């Protein structure tokens, strides 16, 4: 497949690029500063989310999968997350892109009926703004009428540095917990799950969650 990764230089984005490359997919990286991005075998193009004059139709060539791995904390602007979701849903149907796969957050997953993780007393305050932004992006996906197929992929409550460890599970609106009551996934296994979804296309126009 021909895959575009927005946020390819980020922590999760770089793992997605590596995983897609390892399976033989052609990868195009969209980064703010292309001069500082050098990954063998990856096509690099400049794209700045803060530049509202840029049009994706002038950047996309013949790729069919678009992966967005962005975060408001890294960009210094949490509002840009939901705004980007709206922009992609509006602009990508005018390109060769057939599917949008979004790196989401865990905060909007339910831990009990009508109780989201972000609303629990234990949710870390330092991650709340980021979680709210990702929740707003999910609302955009669920409420926007667009011909573009999308999948929003939430990681576990804890996504940590590490290689592939074990088989992952796929959930939907509820937070997945292991036998010890923890919700965890390594960044490498999250990237594996995301590229699996790209290849299989089993969850179109849905949010899914990934955890051990």
PDB file of C-alpha atoms in Angstrom:
ATOM      1  CA  UNK A   1       0.000   0.000   0.000  1.00  0.00           C
ATOM      2  CA  UNK A   2       0.962   3.653  -0.339  1.00  0.00           C
ATOM      3  CA  UNK A   3       0.676   5.319   3.046  1.00  0.00           C
ATOM      4  CA  UNK A   4       0.979   8.951   4.107  1.00  0.00           C
ATOM      5  CA  UNK A   5       1.907   9.597   7.745  1.00  0.00           C
ATOM      6  CA  UNK A   6       1.239  13.049   9.172  1.00  0.00           C
ATOM      7  CA  UNK A   7       3.381  13.498  12.278  1.00  0.00           C
ATOM      8  CA  UNK A   8       5.924  10.958  11.061  1.00  0.00           C
ATOM      9  CA  UNK A   9       8.728  12.468  13.137  1.00  0.00           C
ATOM     10  CA  UNK A  10       6.834  12.082  16.418  1.00  0.00           C
ATOM     11  CA  UNK A  11       7.166   9.264  18.926  1.00  0.00           C
ATOM     12  CA  UNK A  12       4.158   7.226  17.776  1.00  0.00           C
ATOM     13  CA  UNK A  13       4.367   8.391  14.169  1.00  0.00           C
ATOM     14  CA  UNK A  14       7.958   7.204  13.795  1.00  0.00           C
ATOM     15  CA  UNK A  15       6.991   3.729  15.029  1.00  0.00           C
ATOM     16  CA  UNK A  16       4.128   3.610  12.528  1.00  0.00           C
ATOM     17  CA  UNK A  17       6.510   4.576   9.724  1.00  0.00           C
ATOM     18  CA  UNK A  18       8.951   1.846  10.767  1.00  0.00           C
ATOM     19  CA  UNK A  19       6.219  -0.784  11.020  1.00  0.00           C
ATOM     20  CA  UNK A  20       4.694   0.105   7.643  1.00  0.00           C
ATOM     21  CA  UNK A  21       8.131   0.091   5.993  1.00  0.00           C
ATOM     22  CA  UNK A  22       8.986  -3.293   7.507  1.00  0.00           C
ATOM     23  CA  UNK A  23       5.953  -4.778   5.759  1.00  0.00           C
ATOM     24  CA  UNK A  24       6.905  -3.393   2.386  1.00  0.00           C
ATOM     25  CA  UNK A  25       4.460  -0.497   2.185  1.00  0.00           C
ATOM     26  CA  UNK A  26       5.497   2.744   0.481  1.00  0.00           C
ATOM     27  CA  UNK A  27       5.565   5.560   3.038  1.00  0.00           C
ATOM     28  CA  UNK A  28       5.382   9.316   2.555  1.00  0.00           C
ATOM     29  CA  UNK A  29       6.183  11.365   5.660  1.00  0.00           C
ATOM     30  CA  UNK A  30       4.535  14.755   6.192  1.00  0.00           C
ATOM     31  CA  UNK A  31       6.624  16.803   8.626  1.00  0.00           C
ATOM     32  CA  UNK A  32       7.002  20.476   9.498  1.00  0.00           C
ATOM     33  CA  UNK A  33      10.707  20.599   8.687  1.00  0.00           C
ATOM     34  CA  UNK A  34      11.669  18.187   5.924  1.00  0.00           C
ATOM     35  CA  UNK A  35      15.343  19.206   6.164  1.00  0.00           C
ATOM     36  CA  UNK A  36      15.554  17.632   9.625  1.00  0.00           C
ATOM     37  CA  UNK A  37      13.813  14.393   8.700  1.00  0.00           C
ATOM     38  CA  UNK A  38      15.991  11.693   7.193  1.00  0.00           C
ATOM     39  CA  UNK A  39      14.644   8.148   7.132  1.00  0.00           C
ATOM     40  CA  UNK A  40      15.938   5.774   4.485  1.00  0.00           C
ATOM     41  CA  UNK A  41      13.341   4.632   1.989  1.00  0.00           C
ATOM     42  CA  UNK A  42      10.724   7.220   2.979  1.00  0.00           C
ATOM     43  CA  UNK A  43       9.486  10.041   0.757  1.00  0.00           C
ATOM     44  CA  UNK A  44       9.455  13.297   2.721  1.00  0.00           C
ATOM     45  CA  UNK A  45       7.201  16.316   2.174  1.00  0.00           C
ATOM     46  CA  UNK A  46       6.802  19.506   4.172  1.00  0.00           C
ATOM     47  CA  UNK A  47       3.421  20.178   5.774  1.00  0.00           C
ATOM     48  CA  UNK A  48       2.679  22.612   8.585  1.00  0.00           C
ATOM     49  CA  UNK A  49      -0.669  22.277  10.349  1.00  0.00           C
ATOM     50  CA  UNK A  50      -0.415  25.913  11.416  1.00  0.00           C
ATOM     51  CA  UNK A  51      -0.343  27.046   7.781  1.00  0.00           C
ATOM     52  CA  UNK A  52      -4.015  27.220   6.870  1.00  0.00           C
ATOM     53  CA  UNK A  53      -3.225  28.104   3.253  1.00  0.00           C
ATOM     54  CA  UNK A  54      -1.837  24.632   2.531  1.00  0.00           C
ATOM     55  CA  UNK A  55      -4.135  22.311   0.615  1.00  0.00           C
ATOM     56  CA  UNK A  56      -3.649  18.562   0.874  1.00  0.00           C
ATOM     57  CA  UNK A  57      -4.717  18.055  -2.731  1.00  0.00           C
ATOM     58  CA  UNK A  58      -1.429  19.646  -3.785  1.00  0.00           C
ATOM     59  CA  UNK A  59       0.591  17.297  -1.561  1.00  0.00           C
ATOM     60  CA  UNK A  60      -1.094  13.924  -2.018  1.00  0.00           C
ATOM     61  CA  UNK A  61      -0.112  12.164  -5.238  1.00  0.00           C
ATOM     62  CA  UNK A  62      -1.379   8.572  -5.559  1.00  0.00           C
ATOM     63  CA  UNK A  63      -1.366   7.409  -1.937  1.00  0.00           C
ATOM     64  CA  UNK A  64      -4.511   5.675  -0.662  1.00  0.00           C
ATOM     65  CA  UNK A  65      -4.043   5.544   3.144  1.00  0.00           C
ATOM     66  CA  UNK A  66      -3.595   8.603   5.355  1.00  0.00           C
ATOM     67  CA  UNK A  67      -2.414   8.202   8.959  1.00  0.00           C
ATOM     68  CA  UNK A  68      -2.639  11.181  11.320  1.00  0.00           C
ATOM     69  CA  UNK A  69      -0.442  10.991  14.432  1.00  0.00           C
ATOM     70  CA  UNK A  70      -0.600  14.468  15.924  1.00  0.00           C
ATOM     71  CA  UNK A  71      -0.867  15.917  19.415  1.00  0.00           C
ATOM     72  CA  UNK A  72      -1.720  19.370  20.653  1.00  0.00           C
ATOM     73  CA  UNK A  73       0.986  19.302  23.316  1.00  0.00           C
ATOM     74  CA  UNK A  74       3.772  18.916  20.764  1.00  0.00           C
ATOM     75  CA  UNK A  75       2.256  21.639  18.601  1.00  0.00           C
ATOM     76  CA  UNK A  76       1.530  23.974  21.503  1.00  0.00           C
ATOM     77  CA  UNK A  77      -2.108  24.206  20.464  1.00  0.00           C
ATOM     78  CA  UNK A  78      -4.723  21.697  21.593  1.00  0.00           C
ATOM     79  CA  UNK A  79      -7.459  23.221  19.417  1.00  0.00           C
ATOM     80  CA  UNK A  80      -5.550  22.163  16.328  1.00  0.00           C
ATOM     81  CA  UNK A  81      -6.380  18.491  16.960  1.00  0.00           C
ATOM     82  CA  UNK A  82     -10.129  18.654  16.316  1.00  0.00           C
ATOM     83  CA  UNK A  83      -9.587  21.301  13.644  1.00  0.00           C
ATOM     84  CA  UNK A  84      -7.228  18.958  11.817  1.00  0.00           C
ATOM     85  CA  UNK A  85      -9.786  16.150  11.940  1.00  0.00           C
ATOM     86  CA  UNK A  86     -12.322  18.483  10.300  1.00  0.00           C
ATOM     87  CA  UNK A  87      -9.817  19.611   7.687  1.00  0.00           C
ATOM     88  CA  UNK A  88      -8.817  16.067   6.750  1.00  0.00           C
ATOM     89  CA  UNK A  89     -12.427  14.914   6.432  1.00  0.00           C
ATOM     90  CA  UNK A  90     -13.113  17.889   4.157  1.00  0.00           C
ATOM     91  CA  UNK A  91     -10.001  17.836   1.983  1.00  0.00           C
ATOM     92  CA  UNK A  92      -8.962  14.185   1.652  1.00  0.00           C
ATOM     93  CA  UNK A  93     -12.048  13.131  -0.390  1.00  0.00           C
ATOM     94  CA  UNK A  94     -10.667  15.425  -3.122  1.00  0.00           C
ATOM     95  CA  UNK A  95      -7.494  13.322  -3.315  1.00  0.00           C
ATOM     96  CA  UNK A  96      -6.586   9.686  -4.004  1.00  0.00           C
ATOM     97  CA  UNK A  97      -6.852   8.892  -0.273  1.00  0.00           C
ATOM     98  CA  UNK A  98      -9.448   6.205   0.474  1.00  0.00           C
ATOM     99  CA  UNK A  99      -9.018   5.821   4.246  1.00  0.00           C
ATOM    100  CA  UNK A 100      -7.998   8.000   7.174  1.00  0.00           C
ATOM    101  CA  UNK A 101      -6.536   6.252  10.230  1.00  0.00           C
ATOM    102  CA  UNK A 102      -6.315   8.485  13.297  1.00  0.00           C
ATOM    103  CA  UNK A 103      -4.032   8.009  16.304  1.00  0.00           C
ATOM    104  CA  UNK A 104      -6.501   8.809  19.074  1.00  0.00           C
ATOM    105  CA  UNK A 105      -6.522   9.035  22.836  1.00  0.00           C
ATOM    106  CA  UNK A 106      -7.747   6.798  25.649  1.00  0.00           C
ATOM    107  CA  UNK A 107      -9.511   9.465  27.703  1.00  0.00           C
ATOM    108  CA  UNK A 108     -12.848   9.081  25.914  1.00  0.00           C
ATOM    109  CA  UNK A 109     -13.041   5.327  26.567  1.00  0.00           C
ATOM    110  CA  UNK A 110     -15.628   4.216  29.114  1.00  0.00           C
ATOM    111  CA  UNK A 111     -14.549   2.644  32.409  1.00  0.00           C
ATOM    112  CA  UNK A 112     -18.153   2.190  33.573  1.00  0.00           C
ATOM    113  CA  UNK A 113     -21.592   2.964  32.105  1.00  0.00           C
ATOM    114  CA  UNK A 114     -21.696   6.692  31.274  1.00  0.00           C
ATOM    115  CA  UNK A 115     -18.266   7.264  32.876  1.00  0.00           C
ATOM    116  CA  UNK A 116     -15.263   8.044  30.704  1.00  0.00           C
ATOM    117  CA  UNK A 117     -11.670   7.575  31.779  1.00  0.00           C
ATOM    118  CA  UNK A 118     -11.032  11.313  31.523  1.00  0.00           C
ATOM    119  CA  UNK A 119     -13.784  11.982  34.080  1.00  0.00           C
ATOM    120  CA  UNK A 120     -12.368   9.726  36.790  1.00  0.00           C
ATOM    121  CA  UNK A 121     -10.593  11.313  39.799  1.00  0.00           C
ATOM    122  CA  UNK A 122      -7.421   9.350  39.032  1.00  0.00           C
ATOM    123  CA  UNK A 123      -6.951  10.807  35.546  1.00  0.00           C
ATOM    124  CA  UNK A 124      -3.637  12.748  35.499  1.00  0.00           C
ATOM    125  CA  UNK A 125      -4.240  16.494  35.326  1.00  0.00           C
ATOM    126  CA  UNK A 126      -1.209  17.037  33.064  1.00  0.00           C
ATOM    127  CA  UNK A 127      -2.805  14.958  30.300  1.00  0.00           C
ATOM    128  CA  UNK A 128      -6.335  16.326  30.584  1.00  0.00           C
ATOM    129  CA  UNK A 129      -6.107  19.045  27.917  1.00  0.00           C
ATOM    130  CA  UNK A 130      -4.661  16.555  25.453  1.00  0.00           C
ATOM    131  CA  UNK A 131      -7.383  14.034  26.279  1.00  0.00           C
ATOM    132  CA  UNK A 132     -10.112  16.635  25.846  1.00  0.00           C
ATOM    133  CA  UNK A 133      -8.690  17.568  22.437  1.00  0.00           C
ATOM    134  CA  UNK A 134      -8.677  13.948  21.294  1.00  0.00           C
ATOM    135  CA  UNK A 135     -12.238  13.509  22.597  1.00  0.00           C
ATOM    136  CA  UNK A 136     -13.285  16.512  20.532  1.00  0.00           C
ATOM    137  CA  UNK A 137     -11.618  14.971  17.471  1.00  0.00           C
ATOM    138  CA  UNK A 138     -13.589  11.762  18.009  1.00  0.00           C
ATOM    139  CA  UNK A 139     -16.788  13.810  18.139  1.00  0.00           C
ATOM    140  CA  UNK A 140     -15.823  15.352  14.806  1.00  0.00           C
ATOM    141  CA  UNK A 141     -15.432  11.915  13.240  1.00  0.00           C
ATOM    142  CA  UNK A 142     -18.727  10.627  14.605  1.00  0.00           C
ATOM    143  CA  UNK A 143     -20.733  13.717  13.682  1.00  0.00           C
ATOM    144  CA  UNK A 144     -19.302  14.718  10.296  1.00  0.00           C
ATOM    145  CA  UNK A 145     -20.880  13.525   7.087  1.00  0.00           C
ATOM    146  CA  UNK A 146     -17.952  12.655   4.835  1.00  0.00           C
ATOM    147  CA  UNK A 147     -17.472  10.150   2.000  1.00  0.00           C
ATOM    148  CA  UNK A 148     -14.063   9.312   3.454  1.00  0.00           C
ATOM    149  CA  UNK A 149     -13.695   6.061   5.409  1.00  0.00           C
ATOM    150  CA  UNK A 150     -12.001   6.519   8.776  1.00  0.00           C
ATOM    151  CA  UNK A 151     -10.834   4.548  11.807  1.00  0.00           C
ATOM    152  CA  UNK A 152     -10.009   6.171  15.162  1.00  0.00           C
ATOM    153  CA  UNK A 153      -7.594   4.011  17.161  1.00  0.00           C
ATOM    154  CA  UNK A 154      -7.299   4.628  20.900  1.00  0.00           C
ATOM    155  CA  UNK A 155      -4.289   3.228  22.742  1.00  0.00           C
ATOM    156  CA  UNK A 156      -4.530   1.755  26.216  1.00  0.00           C
ATOM    157  CA  UNK A 157      -4.521   4.124  29.183  1.00  0.00           C
ATOM    158  CA  UNK A 158      -0.748   3.638  29.363  1.00  0.00           C
ATOM    159  CA  UNK A 159       1.255   3.555  26.155  1.00  0.00           C
ATOM    160  CA  UNK A 160       4.914   3.067  27.018  1.00  0.00           C
ATOM    161  CA  UNK A 161       8.301   2.843  25.244  1.00  0.00           C
ATOM    162  CA  UNK A 162       9.077  -0.709  24.295  1.00  0.00           C
ATOM    163  CA  UNK A 163       9.305  -3.360  21.617  1.00  0.00           C
ATOM    164  CA  UNK A 164       6.684  -5.937  20.706  1.00  0.00           C
ATOM    165  CA  UNK A 165       5.765  -7.872  23.826  1.00  0.00           C
ATOM    166  CA  UNK A 166       2.668  -9.985  23.299  1.00  0.00           C
ATOM    167  CA  UNK A 167      -0.584 -10.302  21.437  1.00  0.00           C
ATOM    168  CA  UNK A 168      -2.866  -7.284  21.696  1.00  0.00           C
ATOM    169  CA  UNK A 169      -6.645  -7.160  21.997  1.00  0.00           C
ATOM    170  CA  UNK A 170      -9.112  -4.959  20.136  1.00  0.00           C
ATOM    171  CA  UNK A 171     -11.984  -3.292  21.963  1.00  0.00           C
ATOM    172  CA  UNK A 172     -14.491  -0.602  21.111  1.00  0.00           C
ATOM    173  CA  UNK A 173     -15.970   2.025  23.448  1.00  0.00           C
ATOM    174  CA  UNK A 174     -14.857   0.405  26.717  1.00  0.00           C
ATOM    175  CA  UNK A 175     -11.355   0.616  28.188  1.00  0.00           C
ATOM    176  CA  UNK A 176      -9.631  -2.774  27.969  1.00  0.00           C
ATOM    177  CA  UNK A 177      -8.042  -4.069  31.183  1.00  0.00           C
ATOM    178  CA  UNK A 178      -5.733  -7.035  31.726  1.00  0.00           C
ATOM    179  CA  UNK A 179      -6.079  -9.646  34.466  1.00  0.00           C
ATOM    180  CA  UNK A 180      -4.373  -7.310  36.931  1.00  0.00           C
ATOM    181  CA  UNK A 181      -6.680  -4.409  36.180  1.00  0.00           C
ATOM    182  CA  UNK A 182      -4.141  -2.492  34.112  1.00  0.00           C
ATOM    183  CA  UNK A 183      -4.623  -0.941  30.672  1.00  0.00           C
ATOM    184  CA  UNK A 184      -1.289  -1.007  28.859  1.00  0.00           C
ATOM    185  CA  UNK A 185       0.272  -1.292  25.410  1.00  0.00           C
ATOM    186  CA  UNK A 186       3.819  -0.750  24.143  1.00  0.00           C
ATOM    187  CA  UNK A 187       4.264   1.825  21.409  1.00  0.00           C
ATOM    188  CA  UNK A 188       5.616  -0.901  19.102  1.00  0.00           C
ATOM    189  CA  UNK A 189       2.560  -3.102  19.618  1.00  0.00           C
ATOM    190  CA  UNK A 190       0.255  -0.123  19.127  1.00  0.00           C
ATOM    191  CA  UNK A 191       1.974   0.610  15.804  1.00  0.00           C
ATOM    192  CA  UNK A 192       1.631  -3.077  14.881  1.00  0.00           C
ATOM    193  CA  UNK A 193      -2.091  -2.969  15.611  1.00  0.00           C
ATOM    194  CA  UNK A 194      -2.534   0.203  13.587  1.00  0.00           C
ATOM    195  CA  UNK A 195      -0.791  -1.191  10.525  1.00  0.00           C
ATOM    196  CA  UNK A 196      -2.777  -4.435  10.934  1.00  0.00           C
ATOM    197  CA  UNK A 197      -5.939  -2.326  10.729  1.00  0.00           C
ATOM    198  CA  UNK A 198      -4.621  -0.544   7.649  1.00  0.00           C
ATOM    199  CA  UNK A 199      -4.090  -3.884   5.928  1.00  0.00           C
ATOM    200  CA  UNK A 200      -7.286  -5.619   7.050  1.00  0.00           C
ATOM    201  CA  UNK A 201      -9.723  -2.716   7.084  1.00  0.00           C
ATOM    202  CA  UNK A 202     -11.978  -4.474   9.587  1.00  0.00           C
ATOM    203  CA  UNK A 203     -13.242  -1.431  11.481  1.00  0.00           C
ATOM    204  CA  UNK A 204     -14.465   1.178   9.016  1.00  0.00           C
ATOM    205  CA  UNK A 205     -16.015   4.369  10.454  1.00  0.00           C
ATOM    206  CA  UNK A 206     -15.490   3.140  14.010  1.00  0.00           C
ATOM    207  CA  UNK A 207     -13.378   3.867  17.052  1.00  0.00           C
ATOM    208  CA  UNK A 208     -11.406   0.933  18.378  1.00  0.00           C
ATOM    209  CA  UNK A 209      -9.134   0.541  21.398  1.00  0.00           C
ATOM    210  CA  UNK A 210      -5.873  -1.424  21.582  1.00  0.00           C
ATOM    211  CA  UNK A 211      -4.487  -2.982  24.781  1.00  0.00           C
ATOM    212  CA  UNK A 212      -3.022  -6.185  26.200  1.00  0.00           C
TER     213      UNK A 212
END
